Every structure is written in C-alpha cells, then in structure tokens.
Amino acid sequence: MTALVSDPRVSAIATIDKSEDTIQSKIPSHTVALSNQDILREIFCYLASNSDDPANSENKATLFRAALTCKAMTEPALDYLWWSISSFMPLLKLLRNFQVVQDGNNTLAFCNSFSEEDWTRFDYHAKRVREFHHCTALTQKIDTSALFLLGQCRPAIFPNLRRVVWTAPLSPLITLLASSTLAYVDIKTNESGDNAIIMTFMSALSHRTKSLTDAIFRGVLSKSCLALVPNISSLVTIVVPDLGASITMTFLNGLGAMERLQNLHIDIKNPAIAPIMFPDRLGFPELRTLNISGPFDIVHKFITGIASEQMTSILVSSHSNANGTLARAIPSEPDTRNPPDILDLLGYIGNRWPYLSRIGVDLPNTTPKYPDATSLTLFQPLRGCRALTSISMNAFMRPPSSDQDIIDIGHLWPAVQTLKIPFSPLPKPIAPPGANIPRPQHTPTTLGLRLLAQLCPHLTTLQLSLDTSGLPEITGEPLTHGLQVLSVGDSSVEDAYLVATHLDCLFPLLRTVETTRPASPPGSPNDWRTVEKILRVCQAARSSDRKRTTRKV
C-alpha cells in the first residue's frame, strides 16, 4: 500500500483530477448554460410562445438575433424560429431560381432548374417547421407549373409538419402540406370550387399519414369530398359544423365504422335524411364526446344508435318551430302521434351512461310537451349521473321556484363546476290594456345561493334567476368560494349596494356578472352594471388591505 501511494504515476493522476476540478469551478455559469442544449431550448421555447400570435414579429426577430449570436445557439434558435410559419414565401425564396416573371401579373415561377445547394439550404430549414397557420390570401400569384415541379421534387415540403390551420382562400399549395407526420388540420372552404383542392389534399392524407388524429372541416364541402373523411382511419376527433346539406347517410355510416373515433362535432340539417333511414346501431364503438345539432328526431335517433358504452360528454342543440315545438325531419315513422321529447332523450342518456361528466341541452324558444314542467324537470332524468361536472340547460321553461330546488341540485352533483339552469320563463300571456298582470313567482334568493356554494365548492360558472328583493343584512362568515362567472338573466335589482355586498361575501373572486336585462338609464343606481362596479371596488379594497398586511409582516 505504501508503495502504491508513493508511486509518482498515482500522484500525477491525482494532480490532474484536482486541476480539472479547479478548472470546472472557474467556468462561468453562462458558459455552462450555453453548453446545455436543454436549457437553451427552454429559453427559446419561452420566447416563441410568449405571444398569442404564433407569428409575432418581435419574437421572430429575437430568435433570429439569437441564432446569429454563437454556434451553441444557432440550432435551437432556428428550430423555434421556423417552428410556426404563416406563408410559403420565406422558404420558397431560399430557392434562388424562384423569381418574379415579367408577365405583367407579378407571377412567381422557377426560371431554371434547381441546384443541389438550393435543396440543401431549403431542407435545412424546412425540416424545422411544425405548424403552418395560413390566415391571409397570397399577395403574389405562383405559376401552376412551378407548383407541379415543386410537388415532384418535394411531395411534402415540411417533412416534420404536425399542425395545419388554413382559413384563407384555398390554393393548390395546400396539397404540399400532406406530410406523413401531420396530426391536426383545420381547413375552411369559401366556395364550391375549393372542393377539388380539398379532395386532392384528403386523398393524399389518406395514403401518406397514419398519425392524423384531429380534423376540422368548415364551410362548403361537397358530398363526394366529405365521403373521403372516413378513409382517414387514424382520426380520433372530427369536427364538421355547418355542413348540413352535404351530410348523407353514407357519410354517417362511414363515421360510425371508424374504430378510433372518440370525439365528434356534427351538424345534421340535410332534409333528405329521415329518422327511418337510421339503423338501430349506427356504430361509433369508441366514441367519448358528442356535440350534435339538427332536427330533434334526427338527434334522438343518432344518440340512441351509438354503440359506445363510454360516453363522457354529450351536447345537444335543436331549433324550434314557430309554435314553440321541436323541429323535426320529414315524417317517416308509421306513428308520429307521440314523438320523442327532450325528457325522453335525457332519460335514455341518464340510464345508458351513468358515468357521464358533461351534458348540455340547447333548445332556444322551445316549449316541452309537458306544460307544467319547470326548468328543474330537465335535471330529473339525470339523477343517476352523479359524476357530472358540467350541466348546461337552455330552454323556455319556468325557472326554479324556491331555494330548495337549487339546494337539491347541489346535493345531487357536489362536484359540478359549470351549472346553467334555464332562466327564460314561458312566453307571457297577452293581456288587454289596463289589466293586472300577476307578479312572477319567486326564484332562488341569496340564501339559496349561499347553500348552493357550500354544497358545490368547485363551482366556477353559474347561471340562474335570482330574487334580490327584500335582502336582509349579511349574516354568517364570508366564503372563500372560487365562482368566477355569474349569469342572472332578466333578474332585477332593488338595491345594488346590498346585492353587491351579498355577492362579494359569497364569491370574493367573482369576475363577471352577466345579464340579459336592458341597461338602465344613465345615472340609475340599481342595475347589474352598478352591482359589478361595486364588486370591483370591494375586491380592490381587499387586495390593498392584503398588500398592506404583507408589508407589515
């Protein structure tokens, strides 16, 4: 052992180790940061996302300057500089032969063949693009032959593209975005001539990509164009709003057969579709969320034909006829004397999917077939769905008549976060001039509101009618409830100060009070806008007291 310790070679190694430790301890911290690519990428990711606009010019300029600073910053800064772009032009201009042709139309075209150096520079930047947001029309025309040549050389010019949002007028350039890595597309068509472009694009997607999970198609799409959507078997989410006349049973059957589809937003308004056309089981074996609008009997037939047992969210919207009845499709059932009603549908939903977490019903200006029903009648069929966290009901029904009504809701769904109770009463009867119109029945008071807040501590959005007459002095301890949005419909205000202090005691974090009541004349002391102003004053005073206490501590 003594010989080993005295060995000069061991002493030399120890000396080297000590010198390296000394050198490491003297390296400045900024040098260590520059040598760590993970740290640099976190910094540049923050710069790139420090704006709602992905193409924010100030952020782009900062990233560009960082890329020129030193070699350590070049790669990560360029990655985020090119991460999201809104035009093809920055990349196409890297090809030196892509120039304006003197044809009087300011057209861009390729003047000569491409060199290997051009493509090397082009690919060096194109591989970094992950998102393409095209929201404005092209300012310059691109020659069709140039697009054809570019498509031959690079069928998908962004090999790592993940997201495409195209709301500008469509161009054949969109076909160059059909990358095999694409995961999300949101496309809006503006005229019928766009369908040929969309068909080419979707055909390329169905052949190239296996990673596309989300597709949103808005605007005017032909039936043949929509028929290609089910061919993209990897889709998990499909949104097709406002395409009613193009939706056919062939398209619906194709959607129903998709094994991976979990989220669907669809608007069915095609008068050629009738309930009798629907099979007993439409399909959708893995569906989780559904947002559907259309004639009510079509909606009812669609929902009852879903095969999935794992639904978590259902949003239903249906318009009404002039007489207040639910709009329906072509009468095609042998017996239409007792067609399904919203309560029938809610009863089916409540029995079929007891673990539902979100339900929404939007039936504006619709009177149910039960004339004595109150708005709470809509909640009764859902009593078995105890896991609901969002309940939104909109229909012309009498509002709750007592505090006990909303307390019952609180007992049934203590985990609810969004609760919207219909506050639109049935249409008032027309009375002759001078006749006495009875005062509307009472609605829940601030006492019921307090009990509801205690039963539902996670509530953030609440809609209901509120009786603010005869408010007592505030009793009980202030709550620390997190409610942020309160919508009171046409409820009146008798004393704005009392109402505001009651609400501030219940909901100290309340941000918005929404009302459908017309604004009072200027200078009127009692309206909901005055209530909201007083709330802001109370919150500001509380914040100031908190800061003063913190400084003393």
Short mmCIF file of N, CA, C and O in Angstrom, two decimals, residues 425-495:
data_model
loop_
_atom_site.label_atom_id
_atom_site.label_comp_id
_atom_site.label_asym_id
_atom_site.label_seq_id
_atom_site.Cartn_x
_atom_site.Cartn_y
_atom_site.Cartn_z
N PRO A 425 -88.42 32.34 -18.73
CA PRO A 425 -89.77 31.86 -18.44
C PRO A 425 -90.55 31.60 -19.71
O PRO A 425 -90.17 32.02 -20.79
N LEU A 426 -91.68 30.90 -19.57
CA LEU A 426 -92.56 30.70 -20.71
C LEU A 426 -93.08 32.04 -21.20
O LEU A 426 -93.18 32.99 -20.43
N PRO A 427 -93.41 32.15 -22.50
CA PRO A 427 -93.91 33.42 -23.01
C PRO A 427 -95.10 33.93 -22.20
O PRO A 427 -96.00 33.18 -21.86
N LYS A 428 -95.07 35.24 -21.87
CA LYS A 428 -96.14 35.82 -21.06
C LYS A 428 -97.44 35.91 -21.85
O LYS A 428 -97.43 36.22 -23.04
N PRO A 429 -98.59 35.64 -21.21
CA PRO A 429 -99.87 35.78 -21.91
C PRO A 429 -100.14 37.24 -22.26
O PRO A 429 -99.75 38.16 -21.53
N ILE A 430 -100.80 37.43 -23.38
CA ILE A 430 -101.14 38.80 -23.81
C ILE A 430 -102.36 39.26 -23.03
O ILE A 430 -103.41 38.61 -23.06
N ALA A 431 -102.21 40.37 -22.33
CA ALA A 431 -103.31 40.89 -21.50
C ALA A 431 -103.85 42.16 -22.13
O ALA A 431 -103.11 42.92 -22.75
N PRO A 432 -105.15 42.41 -21.98
CA PRO A 432 -105.72 43.65 -22.53
C PRO A 432 -105.16 44.86 -21.79
O PRO A 432 -104.67 44.75 -20.66
N PRO A 433 -105.21 46.04 -22.42
CA PRO A 433 -104.68 47.25 -21.79
C PRO A 433 -105.34 47.51 -20.44
O PRO A 433 -106.56 47.38 -20.29
N GLY A 434 -104.53 47.83 -19.44
CA GLY A 434 -105.06 48.13 -18.12
C GLY A 434 -105.26 46.93 -17.23
O GLY A 434 -105.55 47.07 -16.04
N ALA A 435 -105.13 45.72 -17.77
CA ALA A 435 -105.36 44.52 -16.95
C ALA A 435 -104.17 44.31 -16.01
O ALA A 435 -103.04 44.67 -16.33
N ASN A 436 -104.44 43.75 -14.85
CA ASN A 436 -103.40 43.44 -13.88
C ASN A 436 -102.69 42.15 -14.27
O ASN A 436 -103.33 41.10 -14.42
N ILE A 437 -101.40 42.23 -14.42
CA ILE A 437 -100.60 41.04 -14.72
C ILE A 437 -99.98 40.54 -13.42
O ILE A 437 -99.33 41.31 -12.71
N PRO A 438 -100.24 39.30 -13.03
CA PRO A 438 -99.72 38.80 -11.75
C PRO A 438 -98.20 38.85 -11.70
O PRO A 438 -97.51 38.67 -12.70
N ARG A 439 -97.68 39.12 -10.51
CA ARG A 439 -96.23 39.18 -10.30
C ARG A 439 -95.64 37.79 -10.54
O ARG A 439 -96.20 36.79 -10.11
N PRO A 440 -94.52 37.68 -11.21
CA PRO A 440 -93.92 36.37 -11.43
C PRO A 440 -93.61 35.67 -10.11
O PRO A 440 -93.38 36.32 -9.09
N GLN A 441 -93.64 34.34 -10.15
CA GLN A 441 -93.35 33.57 -8.95
C GLN A 441 -91.92 33.84 -8.49
O GLN A 441 -91.07 34.29 -9.25
N HIS A 442 -91.69 33.56 -7.23
CA HIS A 442 -90.38 33.80 -6.65
C HIS A 442 -89.34 32.84 -7.23
O HIS A 442 -89.66 31.73 -7.65
N THR A 443 -88.12 33.30 -7.23
CA THR A 443 -86.99 32.49 -7.69
C THR A 443 -85.99 32.39 -6.54
O THR A 443 -86.15 33.04 -5.51
N PRO A 444 -84.94 31.59 -6.67
CA PRO A 444 -83.98 31.43 -5.59
C PRO A 444 -83.40 32.76 -5.11
O PRO A 444 -83.23 33.71 -5.87
N THR A 445 -83.08 32.81 -3.81
CA THR A 445 -82.56 34.01 -3.17
C THR A 445 -81.06 33.84 -2.88
O THR A 445 -80.48 32.79 -3.15
N THR A 446 -80.47 34.89 -2.30
CA THR A 446 -79.06 34.80 -1.95
C THR A 446 -78.81 33.76 -0.85
O THR A 446 -77.70 33.22 -0.74
N LEU A 447 -79.83 33.46 -0.04
CA LEU A 447 -79.68 32.40 0.96
C LEU A 447 -79.50 31.05 0.28
O LEU A 447 -78.61 30.26 0.64
N GLY A 448 -80.32 30.78 -0.75
CA GLY A 448 -80.15 29.55 -1.51
C GLY A 448 -78.82 29.52 -2.23
O GLY A 448 -78.19 28.47 -2.36
N LEU A 449 -78.38 30.71 -2.67
CA LEU A 449 -77.09 30.81 -3.36
C LEU A 449 -75.95 30.43 -2.41
O LEU A 449 -74.99 29.75 -2.79
N ARG A 450 -76.05 30.87 -1.15
CA ARG A 450 -75.02 30.52 -0.16
C ARG A 450 -74.97 29.02 0.08
O ARG A 450 -73.89 28.41 0.12
N LEU A 451 -76.15 28.41 0.24
CA LEU A 451 -76.19 26.97 0.49
C LEU A 451 -75.68 26.19 -0.71
O LEU A 451 -74.98 25.18 -0.56
N LEU A 452 -76.01 26.66 -1.92
CA LEU A 452 -75.51 26.01 -3.13
C LEU A 452 -73.99 26.11 -3.20
O LEU A 452 -73.30 25.14 -3.56
N ALA A 453 -73.44 27.27 -2.85
CA ALA A 453 -71.99 27.46 -2.87
C ALA A 453 -71.31 26.52 -1.88
O ALA A 453 -70.23 25.98 -2.16
N GLN A 454 -71.91 26.31 -0.72
CA GLN A 454 -71.32 25.42 0.27
C GLN A 454 -71.39 23.96 -0.18
O GLN A 454 -70.48 23.18 0.11
N LEU A 455 -72.46 23.61 -0.91
CA LEU A 455 -72.60 22.22 -1.38
C LEU A 455 -71.72 21.94 -2.59
O LEU A 455 -71.32 20.80 -2.81
N CYS A 456 -71.43 22.98 -3.39
CA CYS A 456 -70.65 22.81 -4.63
C CYS A 456 -69.40 23.70 -4.57
O CYS A 456 -69.36 24.77 -5.21
N PRO A 457 -68.39 23.30 -3.85
CA PRO A 457 -67.22 24.17 -3.65
C PRO A 457 -66.38 24.38 -4.91
O PRO A 457 -65.55 25.29 -4.95
N HIS A 458 -66.57 23.54 -5.95
CA HIS A 458 -65.74 23.66 -7.15
C HIS A 458 -66.43 24.46 -8.26
O HIS A 458 -65.90 24.58 -9.36
N LEU A 459 -67.59 25.02 -7.98
CA LEU A 459 -68.36 25.75 -8.98
C LEU A 459 -67.61 27.00 -9.44
O LEU A 459 -67.17 27.80 -8.63
N THR A 460 -67.45 27.15 -10.77
CA THR A 460 -66.78 28.33 -11.32
C THR A 460 -67.71 29.16 -12.22
O THR A 460 -67.48 30.35 -12.40
N THR A 461 -68.74 28.52 -12.80
CA THR A 461 -69.69 29.22 -13.68
C THR A 461 -71.10 28.84 -13.27
O THR A 461 -71.44 27.65 -13.18
N LEU A 462 -71.94 29.85 -13.03
CA LEU A 462 -73.31 29.60 -12.56
C LEU A 462 -74.28 30.49 -13.31
O LEU A 462 -74.04 31.68 -13.49
N GLN A 463 -75.39 29.88 -13.75
CA GLN A 463 -76.46 30.62 -14.42
C GLN A 463 -77.78 30.26 -13.76
O GLN A 463 -78.13 29.08 -13.66
N LEU A 464 -78.51 31.26 -13.30
CA LEU A 464 -79.83 31.03 -12.71
C LEU A 464 -80.53 32.37 -12.51
O LEU A 464 -79.89 33.43 -12.52
N SER A 465 -81.86 32.33 -12.33
CA SER A 465 -82.61 33.52 -11.97
C SER A 465 -82.42 33.76 -10.48
O SER A 465 -82.29 32.82 -9.70
N LEU A 466 -82.42 35.03 -10.08
CA LEU A 466 -82.13 35.37 -8.69
C LEU A 466 -83.11 36.42 -8.20
O LEU A 466 -83.33 37.45 -8.85
N ASP A 467 -83.72 36.16 -7.04
CA ASP A 467 -84.64 37.11 -6.41
C ASP A 467 -83.83 38.00 -5.46
O ASP A 467 -83.31 37.53 -4.45
N THR A 468 -83.71 39.27 -5.80
CA THR A 468 -82.91 40.18 -4.97
C THR A 468 -83.78 41.11 -4.13
O THR A 468 -83.26 42.08 -3.55
N SER A 469 -85.06 40.85 -4.03
CA SER A 469 -85.95 41.74 -3.27
C SER A 469 -85.85 41.43 -1.78
O SER A 469 -85.69 40.28 -1.37
N GLY A 470 -85.97 42.48 -0.96
CA GLY A 470 -86.01 42.30 0.49
C GLY A 470 -84.80 41.61 1.07
O GLY A 470 -84.93 40.77 1.98
N LEU A 471 -83.60 41.95 0.58
CA LEU A 471 -82.39 41.30 1.09
C LEU A 471 -82.15 41.69 2.55
O LEU A 471 -82.21 42.88 2.89
N PRO A 472 -81.85 40.71 3.40
CA PRO A 472 -81.55 41.03 4.81
C PRO A 472 -80.11 41.51 4.95
O PRO A 472 -79.34 41.51 3.99
N GLU A 473 -79.76 41.93 6.16
CA GLU A 473 -78.37 42.25 6.43
C GLU A 473 -77.53 40.97 6.33
O GLU A 473 -78.04 39.87 6.56
N ILE A 474 -76.26 41.11 5.98
CA ILE A 474 -75.39 39.95 5.79
C ILE A 474 -75.16 39.27 7.12
O ILE A 474 -74.78 39.91 8.11
N THR A 475 -75.41 37.95 7.15
CA THR A 475 -75.12 37.14 8.33
C THR A 475 -74.25 35.98 7.92
O THR A 475 -74.26 35.55 6.77
N GLY A 476 -73.49 35.46 8.85
CA GLY A 476 -72.62 34.33 8.53
C GLY A 476 -71.26 34.80 8.07
O GLY A 476 -71.06 35.95 7.66
N GLU A 477 -70.30 33.90 8.14
CA GLU A 477 -68.93 34.21 7.76
C GLU A 477 -68.80 34.31 6.23
O GLU A 477 -69.48 33.60 5.50
N PRO A 478 -67.92 35.20 5.76
CA PRO A 478 -67.67 35.25 4.30
C PRO A 478 -67.11 33.92 3.81
O PRO A 478 -66.38 33.23 4.53
N LEU A 479 -67.45 33.56 2.58
CA LEU A 479 -66.96 32.32 1.99
C LEU A 479 -65.68 32.60 1.20
O LEU A 479 -65.39 33.75 0.87
N THR A 480 -64.96 31.56 0.93
CA THR A 480 -63.76 31.67 0.07
C THR A 480 -64.01 30.90 -1.23
O THR A 480 -63.14 30.19 -1.71
N HIS A 481 -65.19 31.04 -1.77
CA HIS A 481 -65.60 30.28 -2.95
C HIS A 481 -64.93 30.83 -4.20
O HIS A 481 -64.63 32.02 -4.29
N GLY A 482 -64.68 29.95 -5.18
CA GLY A 482 -63.97 30.34 -6.39
C GLY A 482 -64.83 30.65 -7.59
O GLY A 482 -64.33 30.67 -8.73
N LEU A 483 -66.13 30.91 -7.41
CA LEU A 483 -67.00 31.25 -8.54
C LEU A 483 -66.46 32.47 -9.27
O LEU A 483 -66.13 33.48 -8.65
N GLN A 484 -66.43 32.40 -10.62
CA GLN A 484 -65.88 33.49 -11.40
C GLN A 484 -66.90 34.15 -12.32
O GLN A 484 -66.79 35.33 -12.62
N VAL A 485 -67.90 33.39 -12.78
CA VAL A 485 -68.90 33.93 -13.71
C VAL A 485 -70.29 33.63 -13.17
O VAL A 485 -70.63 32.47 -12.89
N LEU A 486 -71.10 34.68 -13.03
CA LEU A 486 -72.49 34.54 -12.59
C LEU A 486 -73.39 35.18 -13.63
O LEU A 486 -73.25 36.35 -13.96
N SER A 487 -74.32 34.39 -14.17
CA SER A 487 -75.26 34.89 -15.17
C SER A 487 -76.66 34.87 -14.57
O SER A 487 -77.14 33.81 -14.13
N VAL A 488 -77.32 36.03 -14.54
CA VAL A 488 -78.59 36.15 -13.81
C VAL A 488 -79.78 36.40 -14.72
O VAL A 488 -80.90 36.61 -14.25
N GLY A 489 -79.56 36.37 -16.04
CA GLY A 489 -80.69 36.52 -16.97
C GLY A 489 -81.38 37.86 -16.83
O GLY A 489 -80.76 38.92 -16.82
N ASP A 490 -82.73 37.82 -16.64
CA ASP A 490 -83.55 39.02 -16.59
C ASP A 490 -83.87 39.44 -15.16
O ASP A 490 -84.78 40.22 -14.92
N SER A 491 -83.14 38.88 -14.19
CA SER A 491 -83.40 39.22 -12.78
C SER A 491 -83.21 40.71 -12.56
O SER A 491 -82.32 41.34 -13.14
N SER A 492 -84.05 41.26 -11.68
CA SER A 492 -83.98 42.71 -11.41
C SER A 492 -83.13 42.97 -10.17
O SER A 492 -82.77 42.07 -9.42
N VAL A 493 -82.81 44.25 -9.96
CA VAL A 493 -82.02 44.69 -8.81
C VAL A 493 -82.80 45.77 -8.07
O VAL A 493 -83.16 46.79 -8.66
N GLU A 494 -83.06 45.52 -6.77
CA GLU A 494 -83.77 46.54 -5.99
C GLU A 494 -82.81 47.44 -5.23
O GLU A 494 -83.10 48.61 -5.00
N ASP A 495 -81.68 46.89 -4.80
CA ASP A 495 -80.68 47.69 -4.07
C ASP A 495 -79.30 47.19 -4.51
O ASP A 495 -78.84 46.14 -4.05
#
